[in-house]
């Protein structure tokens, strides 16, 4: 099976950093460490304030902490486990960060600004798209992250720090920093990797983001996107974190879906749909079905009719995304006329539907590609044929 083939080809690399990052701790776990080292328990709360409210980037800036305590922090922890190598504020719409991890792996984080009519850039709606794995083992045929294979899971600190990098950059441009709240509006797990395949990190990260001592960011403003790991969807439904769920459907029948998403062979629609339904019923919130439109693969009107049936059963919103070109893949984006005809079928069936068209606004295309490009050119430069970042055989 393709998924297993990929997973064997790119075995899980266990990564043990020399010192943990503070961004992986909760208030309770930090308090335990602080007390065990003979310091006052209230110091933990002060540290969290420096991290998440004042958002400093060095121990020296934590000015209300005694010197010996700062020395202990420095011996025990690192601050950021991720370092920006490319910081592209390409236009007013997107900002892409390519981050290097301690083991030199690369991941991407993207901020998308959706300008709102009649207001300045400061008030545009800002969504951060985070990565949760280095690469992805699921090998969807249209995806840059899948193309690069799977290297390892990220730790919670590596996910949280992506958001803090963006937060610090936005703070510099916005009034919101003074209110000590996050300087963006939404978080989507739509970057590199499959969130439900790194379940513990996902839940730990959401808890840190949610906490009042943390970023104080409501779960309702967090969307987890999954390619459809049915058992983990059920587990997440019972987890007690009220995040939004988006399902990457991309095929409205097993035949079409299996052609482009190998995961469908493991969890076909007859397993995925009931799991999604259970999640929807547990939380009472509308689900989103993501549907990439790829010419002559899944853009027929029959697919649109089938998709409408699924959306109605799940009480879901459909987000159509015209396929974004990935270097090295031959898929084609359908014409605007074909896209319109597809959306028409859905709307006529009274399914709430959006279609993303604007160049550069597309969060899905944004993630994975910068890293793939960089890895490829580095591999070429170093002529490293044994690099794990080569396209898996199709
Ligand atoms: N693994 C998760 C989350 C990361 S992918 C998932 O699959 O849902 C985030 C979204 O980007 C998914 O909906 C995915 O299908 C979409 N995507 C991947 N490659 C794309 C491309 N070339 N064009 C448009 N969307 C793409
Ligand atoms: Fe992985 Fe999602 Fe890309 Fe599929 S679409 S390869 S699950 S990141």
Short mmCIF file of N, CA, C and O and ligand atoms in Angstrom, two decimals, residues 136 138-140 142-143 145-146 191 193-194 227, ligand 2:
data_model
loop_
_atom_site.label_atom_id
_atom_site.label_comp_id
_atom_site.label_asym_id
_atom_site.label_seq_id
_atom_site.Cartn_x
_atom_site.Cartn_y
_atom_site.Cartn_z
N UNK A 136 5.15 14.72 4.66
CA UNK A 136 3.91 14.01 4.95
C UNK A 136 3.97 12.63 4.34
O UNK A 136 4.47 12.46 3.23
N UNK A 138 1.40 10.71 3.59
CA UNK A 138 0.14 10.26 2.98
C UNK A 138 0.10 10.34 1.47
O UNK A 138 -0.82 9.81 0.85
N UNK A 139 1.06 11.02 0.89
CA UNK A 139 1.29 10.92 -0.55
C UNK A 139 0.12 11.28 -1.46
O UNK A 139 -0.06 10.64 -2.51
N UNK A 140 -0.69 12.29 -1.10
CA UNK A 140 -1.75 12.71 -2.02
C UNK A 140 -1.09 13.20 -3.31
O UNK A 140 -0.06 13.88 -3.27
N UNK A 142 -1.51 15.37 -5.53
CA UNK A 142 -1.51 16.77 -6.00
C UNK A 142 -0.73 17.67 -5.07
O UNK A 142 -0.69 18.87 -5.24
N UNK A 143 -0.10 17.11 -4.03
CA UNK A 143 0.35 17.94 -2.90
C UNK A 143 1.87 18.00 -2.80
O UNK A 143 2.56 16.96 -2.85
N UNK A 145 3.64 18.79 -0.17
CA UNK A 145 4.15 18.20 1.08
C UNK A 145 4.29 16.69 0.94
O UNK A 145 5.25 16.09 1.43
N UNK A 146 3.32 16.07 0.28
CA UNK A 146 3.36 14.63 0.07
C UNK A 146 4.52 14.24 -0.82
O UNK A 146 5.18 13.23 -0.62
N UNK A 191 -0.85 23.49 6.92
CA UNK A 191 0.50 23.55 6.36
C UNK A 191 0.98 22.15 6.05
O UNK A 191 0.20 21.28 5.67
N UNK A 193 2.03 18.43 6.45
CA UNK A 193 1.76 17.31 7.35
C UNK A 193 0.29 17.06 7.63
O UNK A 193 -0.57 17.85 7.29
N UNK A 194 0.05 15.92 8.27
CA UNK A 194 -1.32 15.51 8.59
C UNK A 194 -1.51 15.64 10.11
O UNK A 194 -0.95 14.86 10.89
N UNK A 227 -6.90 14.74 6.04
CA UNK A 227 -7.15 14.00 4.82
C UNK A 227 -8.13 12.85 5.08
O UNK A 227 -8.48 12.13 4.16
FE1 LIG B 2 -0.34 15.05 3.42
FE2 LIG B 2 -2.50 16.67 3.41
FE3 LIG B 2 -0.66 16.83 1.46
FE4 LIG B 2 -2.26 14.71 1.59
S1 LIG B 2 -2.89 16.85 1.21
S2 LIG B 2 -0.02 14.68 1.23
S3 LIG B 2 -2.44 14.43 3.79
S4 LIG B 2 -0.34 17.29 3.60
#
